[in-house]
Amino acid sequence: VIFGVGLLGEVLVERKSAIIADQFFSELLAGFDPILITPCEEVKTLVEVERLATELRSRGVTRGDSIIAIGGGIVQDLATLVSSLYQRGVVWEYVPSTLLSMADSCIGGKSSINAGSTKNLLGNFYPPRRVVIDPSLLLTLSDSAIAAGLCEAMKISYCRGIDQFHLYLGIVNELESSGYEANLDIYAQLLACVLDFKRWFIQVDEFDRKERRQLNFGHTFGHALEVASNYDIQHGLAVGFGMLAATHMVSEDRELSGAEFELQEQVHLLLKPLNLQFEIDWAHFAQAFESDKKHTNDNYTLILPRFEGGAEVTFLPRTEMVRERVRRAMESSMCTGGERQ
Ligand SMILES: NC(=O)c1ccc[n+]([C@@H]2O[C@H](COP(=O)([O-])OP(=O)(O)OC[C@H]3O[C@@H](n4cnc5c(N)ncnc54)[C@H](O)[C@@H]3O)[C@@H](O)[C@H]2O)c1
């Protein structure tokens, strides 16, 4: 991973590869013949992967060439999979363009593609050769995209431990006092810190079998919420609501710890000002929750916070009582974290 303001320009100048990019960069990349992606959950499909492959073919990309992907998590998910499959695998480089992708998804090498109504059902591991982080790309992000990135960054820090969570909060406080204005130095500090926390999970558990599963904190609720809102709610924000729901669920069984209260408060601070308005189809929520790929035949799999900090994989029986608890927790997180219609 390399960091630097203005690095995107350098990557483009030294380019010897085909470019796959978010539609947002169409003007900037005019003249580079990019393959553009309209970034929405509906395009994270195998059909889109096939389109990208045929576009690469029509540009004459061979096995010895490489691909540069520029965009957020959606472009990354698609670029990872197509790079791994195209002519049985070509080298690729990634320039993340959202806070979420810079702080979280750019390392770890996962691709996640939706199938039917299940989010991220298909995927593999195929890391880019190089990740180039240019923090100046953050300057054009909306407040909600910044909040979405901070939700994921907070999740990683919280899962890594209480000291790391407090380190993260210290940096975010500096951002808050400048009104989240684009202070690129502070963002660079934040990214270095959070990527370092995430690197630990990848090093101890590259293929997501044990420790790294903690990073799914908020995701079982969050993915179902995304589907039930018809993808109106951005992924990172849904994870924020998901962390609130998971914490609420635990609070029905025991007192919350200081760190858990702090986590709730910090997620509220990010979500409340956005004044989100979205409609939830609860039947759809239940269906999406039911089909989450982390569940086993007998149990729901949830990642819940631990009293002493961090999160843990928890199995709960697939009963009506548990389904009611899940719905109650999700509803409660939305009453306090945003505005429900
Ligand atoms: N593979 C992984 O490890 C992983 C991890 C986390 C999330 N994800 C996936 O990532 C997706 C969410 O990604 P995301 O939040 O990074 O964003 P995104 O790719 O969904 O893009 C969100 C919006 O931001 C716009 N955008 C991108 N860069 C911009 C910029 N610099 N300035 C202004 N607008 C810009 C896009 O055009 C789009 O409208 C979800 O599908 C999620 O499932 C994948």
CSV table of C-alpha atoms and ligand atoms in Angstrom, one decimal:
chain,number,residue,atom,x,y,z
A,1,VAL,CA,0.0,0.0,0.0
A,2,ILE,CA,1.4,3.4,-0.9
A,3,PHE,CA,0.0,6.8,0.2
A,4,GLY,CA,0.3,10.2,-1.3
A,5,VAL,CA,-1.7,13.2,-2.3
A,6,GLY,CA,-1.8,13.4,-6.2
A,7,LEU,CA,-0.7,9.7,-6.7
A,8,LEU,CA,-3.7,9.0,-9.0
A,9,GLY,CA,-2.2,11.5,-11.5
A,10,GLU,CA,1.2,9.6,-11.3
A,11,VAL,CA,-0.5,6.2,-11.8
A,12,LEU,CA,-2.2,7.5,-14.9
A,13,VAL,CA,1.0,9.0,-16.3
A,14,GLU,CA,2.9,5.7,-15.9
A,15,ARG,CA,-0.1,3.6,-17.0
A,16,LYS,CA,0.5,0.6,-19.2
A,17,SER,CA,-2.8,-1.1,-18.4
A,18,ALA,CA,-6.5,-1.1,-19.1
A,19,ILE,CA,-8.5,1.0,-16.7
A,20,ILE,CA,-11.8,-0.1,-15.0
A,21,ALA,CA,-13.3,2.9,-13.2
A,22,ASP,CA,-16.3,4.3,-11.4
A,23,GLN,CA,-18.5,6.4,-13.7
A,24,PHE,CA,-17.8,9.3,-11.4
A,25,PHE,CA,-14.3,9.6,-13.0
A,26,SER,CA,-15.5,9.6,-16.6
A,27,GLU,CA,-14.4,13.2,-17.2
A,28,LEU,CA,-11.1,12.9,-15.5
A,29,LEU,CA,-10.3,9.8,-17.4
A,30,ALA,CA,-11.5,11.0,-20.8
A,31,GLY,CA,-8.7,10.1,-23.2
A,32,PHE,CA,-7.8,6.9,-21.3
A,33,ASP,CA,-10.5,4.7,-22.8
A,34,PRO,CA,-11.7,3.5,-19.4
A,35,ILE,CA,-14.2,0.7,-18.9
A,36,LEU,CA,-16.8,2.5,-16.8
A,37,ILE,CA,-19.0,1.0,-14.1
A,38,THR,CA,-22.2,2.6,-12.8
A,39,PRO,CA,-21.7,1.9,-9.1
A,40,CYS,CA,-24.8,0.4,-7.6
A,41,GLU,CA,-25.5,-2.9,-5.9
A,42,GLU,CA,-27.5,-4.0,-8.9
A,43,VAL,CA,-24.3,-4.2,-11.0
A,44,LYS,CA,-22.4,-6.4,-8.5
A,45,THR,CA,-23.4,-9.4,-10.6
A,46,LEU,CA,-21.8,-12.1,-12.7
A,47,VAL,CA,-23.4,-10.5,-15.8
A,48,GLU,CA,-21.4,-7.4,-15.1
A,49,VAL,CA,-18.2,-9.4,-14.6
A,50,GLU,CA,-18.8,-11.0,-18.0
A,51,ARG,CA,-19.4,-7.5,-19.6
A,52,LEU,CA,-16.1,-6.3,-18.0
A,53,ALA,CA,-14.3,-9.4,-19.4
A,54,THR,CA,-15.5,-8.8,-22.9
A,55,GLU,CA,-14.6,-5.1,-22.7
A,56,LEU,CA,-11.1,-6.1,-21.6
A,57,ARG,CA,-11.0,-8.5,-24.6
A,58,SER,CA,-12.0,-5.9,-27.0
A,59,ARG,CA,-9.2,-3.7,-25.8
A,60,GLY,CA,-6.8,-6.5,-26.5
A,61,VAL,CA,-5.8,-7.1,-22.9
A,62,THR,CA,-3.6,-10.2,-22.6
A,63,ARG,CA,-2.4,-12.3,-19.7
A,64,GLY,CA,0.8,-10.4,-19.5
A,65,ASP,CA,-1.0,-7.0,-19.1
A,66,SER,CA,-2.4,-5.6,-16.0
A,67,ILE,CA,-5.5,-3.7,-14.9
A,68,ILE,CA,-5.9,-0.6,-12.9
A,69,ALA,CA,-9.2,-0.2,-11.0
A,70,ILE,CA,-10.3,3.2,-9.7
A,71,GLY,CA,-13.4,3.5,-7.5
A,72,GLY,CA,-15.0,2.5,-4.2
A,73,GLY,CA,-16.0,-0.9,-2.9
A,74,ILE,CA,-18.3,-1.8,-5.8
A,75,VAL,CA,-15.6,-1.2,-8.5
A,76,GLN,CA,-13.2,-3.2,-6.2
A,77,ASP,CA,-15.5,-6.2,-5.8
A,78,LEU,CA,-16.0,-6.4,-9.6
A,79,ALA,CA,-12.4,-5.7,-10.5
A,80,THR,CA,-11.2,-8.3,-8.0
A,81,LEU,CA,-13.3,-11.0,-9.5
A,82,VAL,CA,-12.8,-10.2,-13.2
A,83,SER,CA,-9.0,-9.9,-12.7
A,84,SER,CA,-9.0,-13.3,-11.1
A,85,LEU,CA,-11.0,-14.9,-13.9
A,86,TYR,CA,-9.8,-13.1,-17.0
A,87,GLN,CA,-7.6,-15.5,-18.9
A,88,ARG,CA,-7.2,-17.4,-15.6
A,89,GLY,CA,-5.9,-14.3,-13.8
A,90,VAL,CA,-4.2,-11.1,-14.6
A,91,VAL,CA,-2.3,-8.7,-12.3
A,92,TRP,CA,-4.3,-5.7,-11.1
A,93,GLU,CA,-3.7,-2.5,-9.1
A,94,TYR,CA,-6.3,-0.7,-7.1
A,95,VAL,CA,-6.8,3.0,-6.4
A,96,PRO,CA,-9.6,3.2,-3.8
A,97,SER,CA,-11.7,6.4,-4.1
A,98,THR,CA,-14.1,6.3,-1.1
A,99,LEU,CA,-13.2,6.5,2.6
A,100,LEU,CA,-14.7,3.1,3.1
A,101,SER,CA,-12.5,1.5,0.4
A,102,MET,CA,-9.4,3.3,1.6
A,103,ALA,CA,-9.9,2.4,5.3
A,104,ASP,CA,-11.3,-1.1,4.9
A,105,SER,CA,-11.9,-3.0,1.7
A,106,CYS,CA,-8.6,-2.1,-0.2
A,107,ILE,CA,-6.7,-4.7,1.8
A,108,GLY,CA,-7.7,-8.2,2.4
A,109,GLY,CA,-8.2,-9.2,-1.2
A,110,LYS,CA,-11.9,-10.2,-1.1
A,111,SER,CA,-14.4,-10.0,-3.9
A,112,SER,CA,-18.1,-10.1,-3.1
A,113,ILE,CA,-20.8,-10.4,-5.8
A,114,ASN,CA,-24.6,-10.5,-5.2
A,115,ALA,CA,-26.7,-13.3,-6.5
A,116,GLY,CA,-30.5,-13.5,-6.5
A,117,SER,CA,-31.5,-11.4,-3.5
A,118,THR,CA,-28.5,-12.5,-1.4
A,119,LYS,CA,-25.8,-9.9,-1.0
A,120,ASN,CA,-22.2,-11.0,-1.4
A,121,LEU,CA,-23.1,-14.6,-2.0
A,122,LEU,CA,-20.2,-15.2,-4.4
A,123,GLY,CA,-16.6,-14.3,-4.2
A,124,ASN,CA,-13.0,-15.2,-3.9
A,125,PHE,CA,-9.6,-13.9,-2.7
A,126,TYR,CA,-7.4,-12.2,-5.3
A,127,PRO,CA,-5.5,-9.2,-3.9
A,128,PRO,CA,-4.2,-6.4,-6.1
A,129,ARG,CA,-0.4,-6.2,-6.6
A,130,ARG,CA,-0.4,-2.7,-5.3
A,131,VAL,CA,-2.9,-0.4,-3.6
A,132,VAL,CA,-2.4,3.3,-4.3
A,133,ILE,CA,-4.2,5.6,-1.8
A,134,ASP,CA,-4.6,9.2,-2.9
A,135,PRO,CA,-6.4,11.0,0.0
A,136,SER,CA,-7.2,14.0,-2.3
A,137,LEU,CA,-10.0,11.8,-3.8
A,138,LEU,CA,-11.8,12.2,-0.5
A,139,LEU,CA,-12.4,15.9,-1.2
A,140,THR,CA,-15.5,15.2,-3.4
A,141,LEU,CA,-17.2,12.7,-1.2
A,142,SER,CA,-20.6,13.5,0.3
A,143,ASP,CA,-21.2,13.7,4.1
A,144,SER,CA,-23.0,10.4,4.0
A,145,ALA,CA,-20.1,8.7,2.2
A,146,ILE,CA,-17.6,10.0,4.8
A,147,ALA,CA,-19.9,8.8,7.6
A,148,ALA,CA,-20.2,5.4,5.9
A,149,GLY,CA,-16.4,5.1,5.7
A,150,LEU,CA,-16.1,6.1,9.4
A,151,CYS,CA,-18.6,3.5,10.4
A,152,GLU,CA,-16.4,0.7,8.9
A,153,ALA,CA,-13.3,2.3,10.2
A,154,MET,CA,-14.8,2.4,13.7
A,155,LYS,CA,-15.9,-1.2,13.4
A,156,ILE,CA,-12.3,-2.4,12.6
A,157,SER,CA,-10.9,-0.3,15.5
A,158,TYR,CA,-13.5,-1.5,17.9
A,159,CYS,CA,-12.9,-5.2,17.0
A,160,ARG,CA,-9.2,-4.8,17.4
A,161,GLY,CA,-9.5,-3.8,21.0
A,162,ILE,CA,-10.4,-1.0,23.5
A,163,ASP,CA,-7.0,0.7,23.2
A,164,GLN,CA,-7.2,0.7,19.4
A,165,PHE,CA,-10.8,2.0,19.6
A,166,HIS,CA,-9.6,4.9,21.7
A,167,LEU,CA,-6.7,5.6,19.4
A,168,TYR,CA,-9.2,5.8,16.5
A,169,LEU,CA,-11.5,8.1,18.6
A,170,GLY,CA,-8.6,10.4,19.3
A,171,ILE,CA,-8.0,10.9,15.6
A,172,VAL,CA,-11.7,11.3,14.8
A,173,ASN,CA,-12.1,13.9,17.5
A,174,GLU,CA,-9.5,16.0,15.6
A,175,LEU,CA,-11.6,15.6,12.4
A,176,GLU,CA,-14.8,16.5,14.3
A,177,SER,CA,-13.3,19.7,15.6
A,178,SER,CA,-12.5,20.7,12.1
A,179,GLY,CA,-16.1,19.8,11.1
A,180,TYR,CA,-15.0,16.7,9.2
A,181,GLU,CA,-13.5,19.2,6.7
A,182,ALA,CA,-11.1,17.7,4.4
A,183,ASN,CA,-8.0,17.8,6.5
A,184,LEU,CA,-6.0,15.4,4.4
A,185,ASP,CA,-3.2,15.0,7.0
A,186,ILE,CA,-5.6,13.8,9.6
A,187,TYR,CA,-7.3,11.5,7.1
A,188,ALA,CA,-4.0,10.0,6.2
A,189,GLN,CA,-3.2,9.4,9.8
A,190,LEU,CA,-6.6,7.8,10.3
A,191,LEU,CA,-6.1,5.5,7.3
A,192,ALA,CA,-2.6,4.4,8.3
A,193,CYS,CA,-3.9,3.6,11.7
A,194,VAL,CA,-7.1,1.7,10.7
A,195,LEU,CA,-5.3,-0.2,7.9
A,196,ASP,CA,-2.7,-1.3,10.4
A,197,PHE,CA,-5.5,-2.7,12.7
A,198,LYS,CA,-7.1,-4.5,9.8
A,199,ARG,CA,-3.7,-5.9,8.7
A,200,TRP,CA,-3.5,-7.7,12.0
A,201,PHE,CA,-6.7,-9.6,11.3
A,202,ILE,CA,-5.5,-10.6,7.8
A,203,GLN,CA,-2.1,-11.7,9.0
A,204,VAL,CA,-3.6,-14.0,11.7
A,205,ASP,CA,-6.5,-15.3,9.6
A,206,GLU,CA,-6.1,-14.5,5.9
A,207,PHE,CA,-9.0,-16.7,4.8
A,208,ASP,CA,-11.7,-15.6,7.2
A,209,ARG,CA,-11.9,-18.7,9.3
A,210,LYS,CA,-11.5,-17.4,12.8
A,211,GLU,CA,-10.3,-14.0,14.1
A,212,ARG,CA,-11.1,-12.1,10.9
A,213,ARG,CA,-14.8,-13.1,11.2
A,214,GLN,CA,-15.1,-10.5,13.9
A,215,LEU,CA,-14.9,-7.9,11.1
A,216,ASN,CA,-18.4,-9.0,10.1
A,217,PHE,CA,-19.6,-7.2,13.2
A,218,GLY,CA,-22.8,-5.3,12.2
A,219,HIS,CA,-22.9,-7.1,8.8
A,220,THR,CA,-25.6,-9.8,9.2
A,221,PHE,CA,-28.1,-7.0,10.3
A,222,GLY,CA,-26.5,-4.5,7.9
A,223,HIS,CA,-26.8,-6.6,4.7
A,224,ALA,CA,-30.4,-7.5,5.5
A,225,LEU,CA,-31.1,-3.8,6.0
A,226,GLU,CA,-29.5,-2.9,2.7
A,227,VAL,CA,-31.6,-5.4,0.9
A,228,ALA,CA,-34.8,-4.4,2.7
A,229,SER,CA,-34.3,-0.7,1.9
A,230,ASN,CA,-33.9,-1.7,-1.7
A,231,TYR,CA,-30.2,-0.6,-1.4
A,232,ASP,CA,-31.3,3.0,-0.5
A,233,ILE,CA,-29.0,2.8,2.4
A,234,GLN,CA,-25.3,2.8,1.8
A,235,HIS,CA,-23.3,-0.2,2.9
A,236,GLY,CA,-21.2,1.5,5.5
A,237,LEU,CA,-24.2,3.2,7.1
A,238,ALA,CA,-26.1,-0.1,7.2
A,239,VAL,CA,-23.1,-1.5,9.0
A,240,GLY,CA,-23.4,1.4,11.5
A,241,PHE,CA,-27.1,0.5,12.1
A,242,GLY,CA,-26.1,-3.2,12.3
A,243,MET,CA,-23.5,-2.5,15.1
A,244,LEU,CA,-26.3,-0.6,17.0
A,245,ALA,CA,-28.7,-3.6,16.5
A,246,ALA,CA,-26.0,-6.1,17.6
A,247,THR,CA,-25.3,-4.0,20.7
A,248,HIS,CA,-29.0,-3.7,21.5
A,249,MET,CA,-29.5,-7.4,21.2
A,250,VAL,CA,-26.7,-8.0,23.8
A,251,SER,CA,-28.3,-5.3,26.1
A,252,GLU,CA,-31.4,-7.5,26.4
A,253,ASP,CA,-29.2,-10.1,28.2
A,254,ARG,CA,-26.8,-8.1,30.3
A,255,GLU,CA,-25.5,-4.6,31.2
A,256,LEU,CA,-23.5,-3.0,28.5
A,257,SER,CA,-19.8,-2.2,29.3
A,258,GLY,CA,-18.4,1.4,29.1
A,259,ALA,CA,-16.8,0.6,25.7
A,260,GLU,CA,-20.1,-0.7,24.3
A,261,PHE,CA,-21.9,2.5,25.4
A,262,GLU,CA,-19.2,4.6,23.8
A,263,LEU,CA,-19.5,2.6,20.6
A,264,GLN,CA,-23.3,3.3,20.5
A,265,GLU,CA,-22.7,7.0,21.2
A,266,GLN,CA,-20.1,7.3,18.5
A,267,VAL,CA,-22.3,5.5,15.9
A,268,HIS,CA,-25.2,7.8,16.8
A,269,LEU,CA,-23.0,10.8,16.3
A,270,LEU,CA,-22.2,9.7,12.8
A,271,LEU,CA,-25.7,8.7,11.7
A,272,LYS,CA,-28.0,11.3,13.4
A,273,PRO,CA,-26.9,14.4,11.5
A,274,LEU,CA,-27.6,12.6,8.2
A,275,ASN,CA,-31.3,12.6,9.0
A,276,LEU,CA,-31.8,9.5,6.9
A,277,GLN,CA,-35.2,8.7,5.4
A,278,PHE,CA,-35.8,5.3,4.0
A,279,GLU,CA,-38.5,2.7,4.0
A,280,ILE,CA,-38.0,-0.8,5.2
A,281,ASP,CA,-39.8,-3.8,3.9
A,282,TRP,CA,-39.8,-6.0,7.0
A,283,ALA,CA,-40.8,-9.2,5.1
A,284,HIS,CA,-37.9,-8.6,2.8
A,285,PHE,CA,-35.6,-7.9,5.8
A,286,ALA,CA,-36.6,-11.3,7.4
A,287,GLN,CA,-36.0,-13.1,4.1
A,288,ALA,CA,-32.6,-11.5,3.6
A,289,PHE,CA,-31.6,-12.1,7.2
A,290,GLU,CA,-32.6,-15.7,6.8
A,291,SER,CA,-30.5,-16.3,3.7
A,292,ASP,CA,-27.3,-14.7,5.1
A,293,LYS,CA,-24.4,-17.0,4.0
A,294,LYS,CA,-22.9,-17.0,7.5
A,295,HIS,CA,-25.7,-19.0,9.1
A,296,THR,CA,-25.5,-22.8,9.6
A,297,ASN,CA,-28.4,-25.2,9.0
A,298,ASP,CA,-29.3,-25.1,12.7
A,299,ASN,CA,-28.1,-21.7,13.9
A,300,TYR,CA,-28.1,-18.0,13.0
A,301,THR,CA,-24.6,-16.7,13.1
A,302,LEU,CA,-24.3,-13.2,14.5
A,303,ILE,CA,-21.2,-11.2,15.4
A,304,LEU,CA,-22.0,-9.6,18.8
A,305,PRO,CA,-19.9,-7.3,20.9
A,306,ARG,CA,-18.1,-8.7,23.9
A,307,PHE,CA,-18.2,-7.1,27.4
A,308,GLU,CA,-14.4,-6.8,27.5
A,309,GLY,CA,-14.2,-5.2,24.0
A,310,GLY,CA,-14.0,-6.6,20.5
A,311,ALA,CA,-16.7,-8.9,19.1
A,312,GLU,CA,-17.3,-12.6,18.9
A,313,VAL,CA,-19.1,-15.0,16.6
A,314,THR,CA,-22.3,-16.1,18.3
A,315,PHE,CA,-24.6,-18.9,17.3
A,316,LEU,CA,-28.3,-18.7,18.1
A,317,PRO,CA,-31.0,-21.3,17.3
A,318,ARG,CA,-33.2,-20.6,14.3
A,319,THR,CA,-36.3,-20.1,16.3
A,320,GLU,CA,-39.2,-17.6,16.1
A,321,MET,CA,-38.0,-16.1,19.4
A,322,VAL,CA,-34.6,-15.3,18.0
A,323,ARG,CA,-36.2,-13.9,14.8
A,324,GLU,CA,-38.3,-11.6,17.0
A,325,ARG,CA,-35.2,-10.4,18.9
A,326,VAL,CA,-33.4,-9.7,15.7
A,327,ARG,CA,-36.3,-7.6,14.4
A,328,ARG,CA,-36.7,-5.8,17.7
A,329,ALA,CA,-32.9,-5.0,17.8
A,330,MET,CA,-32.9,-3.7,14.2
A,331,GLU,CA,-36.0,-1.5,14.8
A,332,SER,CA,-34.6,-0.1,17.9
A,333,SER,CA,-31.3,0.8,16.2
A,334,MET,CA,-33.1,2.7,13.6
A,335,CYS,CA,-35.3,4.6,16.0
A,336,THR,CA,-32.2,5.9,17.7
A,337,GLY,CA,-29.7,6.1,14.8
A,338,GLY,CA,-31.8,7.6,12.1
A,339,GLU,CA,-35.3,8.5,11.1
A,340,ARG,CA,-37.6,5.6,10.2
A,341,GLN,CA,-40.6,6.2,8.0
B,1,LIG,N1,-14.6,-6.6,-0.9
B,1,LIG,C1,-14.5,-6.2,0.4
B,1,LIG,O1,-13.7,-6.5,1.2
B,1,LIG,C2,-15.6,-5.2,0.8
B,1,LIG,C3,-15.5,-4.6,2.1
B,1,LIG,C4,-16.4,-3.6,2.4
B,1,LIG,C5,-17.4,-3.3,1.5
B,1,LIG,N2,-17.5,-3.8,0.3
B,1,LIG,C6,-18.5,-3.4,-0.7
B,1,LIG,O2,-18.2,-2.1,-1.1
B,1,LIG,C7,-19.5,-1.5,-1.5
B,1,LIG,C8,-19.6,-0.1,-0.9
B,1,LIG,O3,-18.4,0.6,-1.4
B,1,LIG,P1,-18.1,2.1,-1.1
B,1,LIG,O4,-18.9,2.6,0.1
B,1,LIG,O5,-16.7,2.3,-1.1
B,1,LIG,O6,-18.7,2.9,-2.3
B,1,LIG,P2,-19.4,2.6,-3.7
B,1,LIG,O7,-18.4,1.9,-4.6
B,1,LIG,O8,-20.7,1.9,-3.4
B,1,LIG,O9,-19.7,4.1,-4.3
B,1,LIG,C9,-20.6,4.9,-3.6
B,1,LIG,C10,-20.8,6.2,-4.4
B,1,LIG,O10,-19.6,7.0,-4.2
B,1,LIG,C11,-19.3,7.6,-5.5
B,1,LIG,N3,-17.9,7.9,-5.5
B,1,LIG,C12,-16.8,7.0,-5.5
B,1,LIG,N4,-15.6,7.7,-5.3
B,1,LIG,C13,-16.0,9.0,-5.2
B,1,LIG,C14,-15.2,10.2,-5.0
B,1,LIG,N5,-13.9,10.2,-4.9
B,1,LIG,N6,-15.9,11.4,-4.9
B,1,LIG,C15,-17.3,11.4,-5.0
B,1,LIG,N7,-18.0,10.3,-5.2
B,1,LIG,C16,-17.4,9.1,-5.3
B,1,LIG,C17,-19.7,6.5,-6.5
B,1,LIG,O11,-19.9,6.9,-7.8
B,1,LIG,C18,-21.0,6.0,-5.8
B,1,LIG,O12,-22.1,6.8,-6.2
B,1,LIG,C19,-20.6,-2.4,-1.0
B,1,LIG,O13,-21.1,-3.1,-2.1
B,1,LIG,C20,-19.9,-3.4,-0.1
B,1,LIG,O14,-20.5,-4.6,-0.1
B,1,LIG,C21,-16.5,-4.8,-0.1
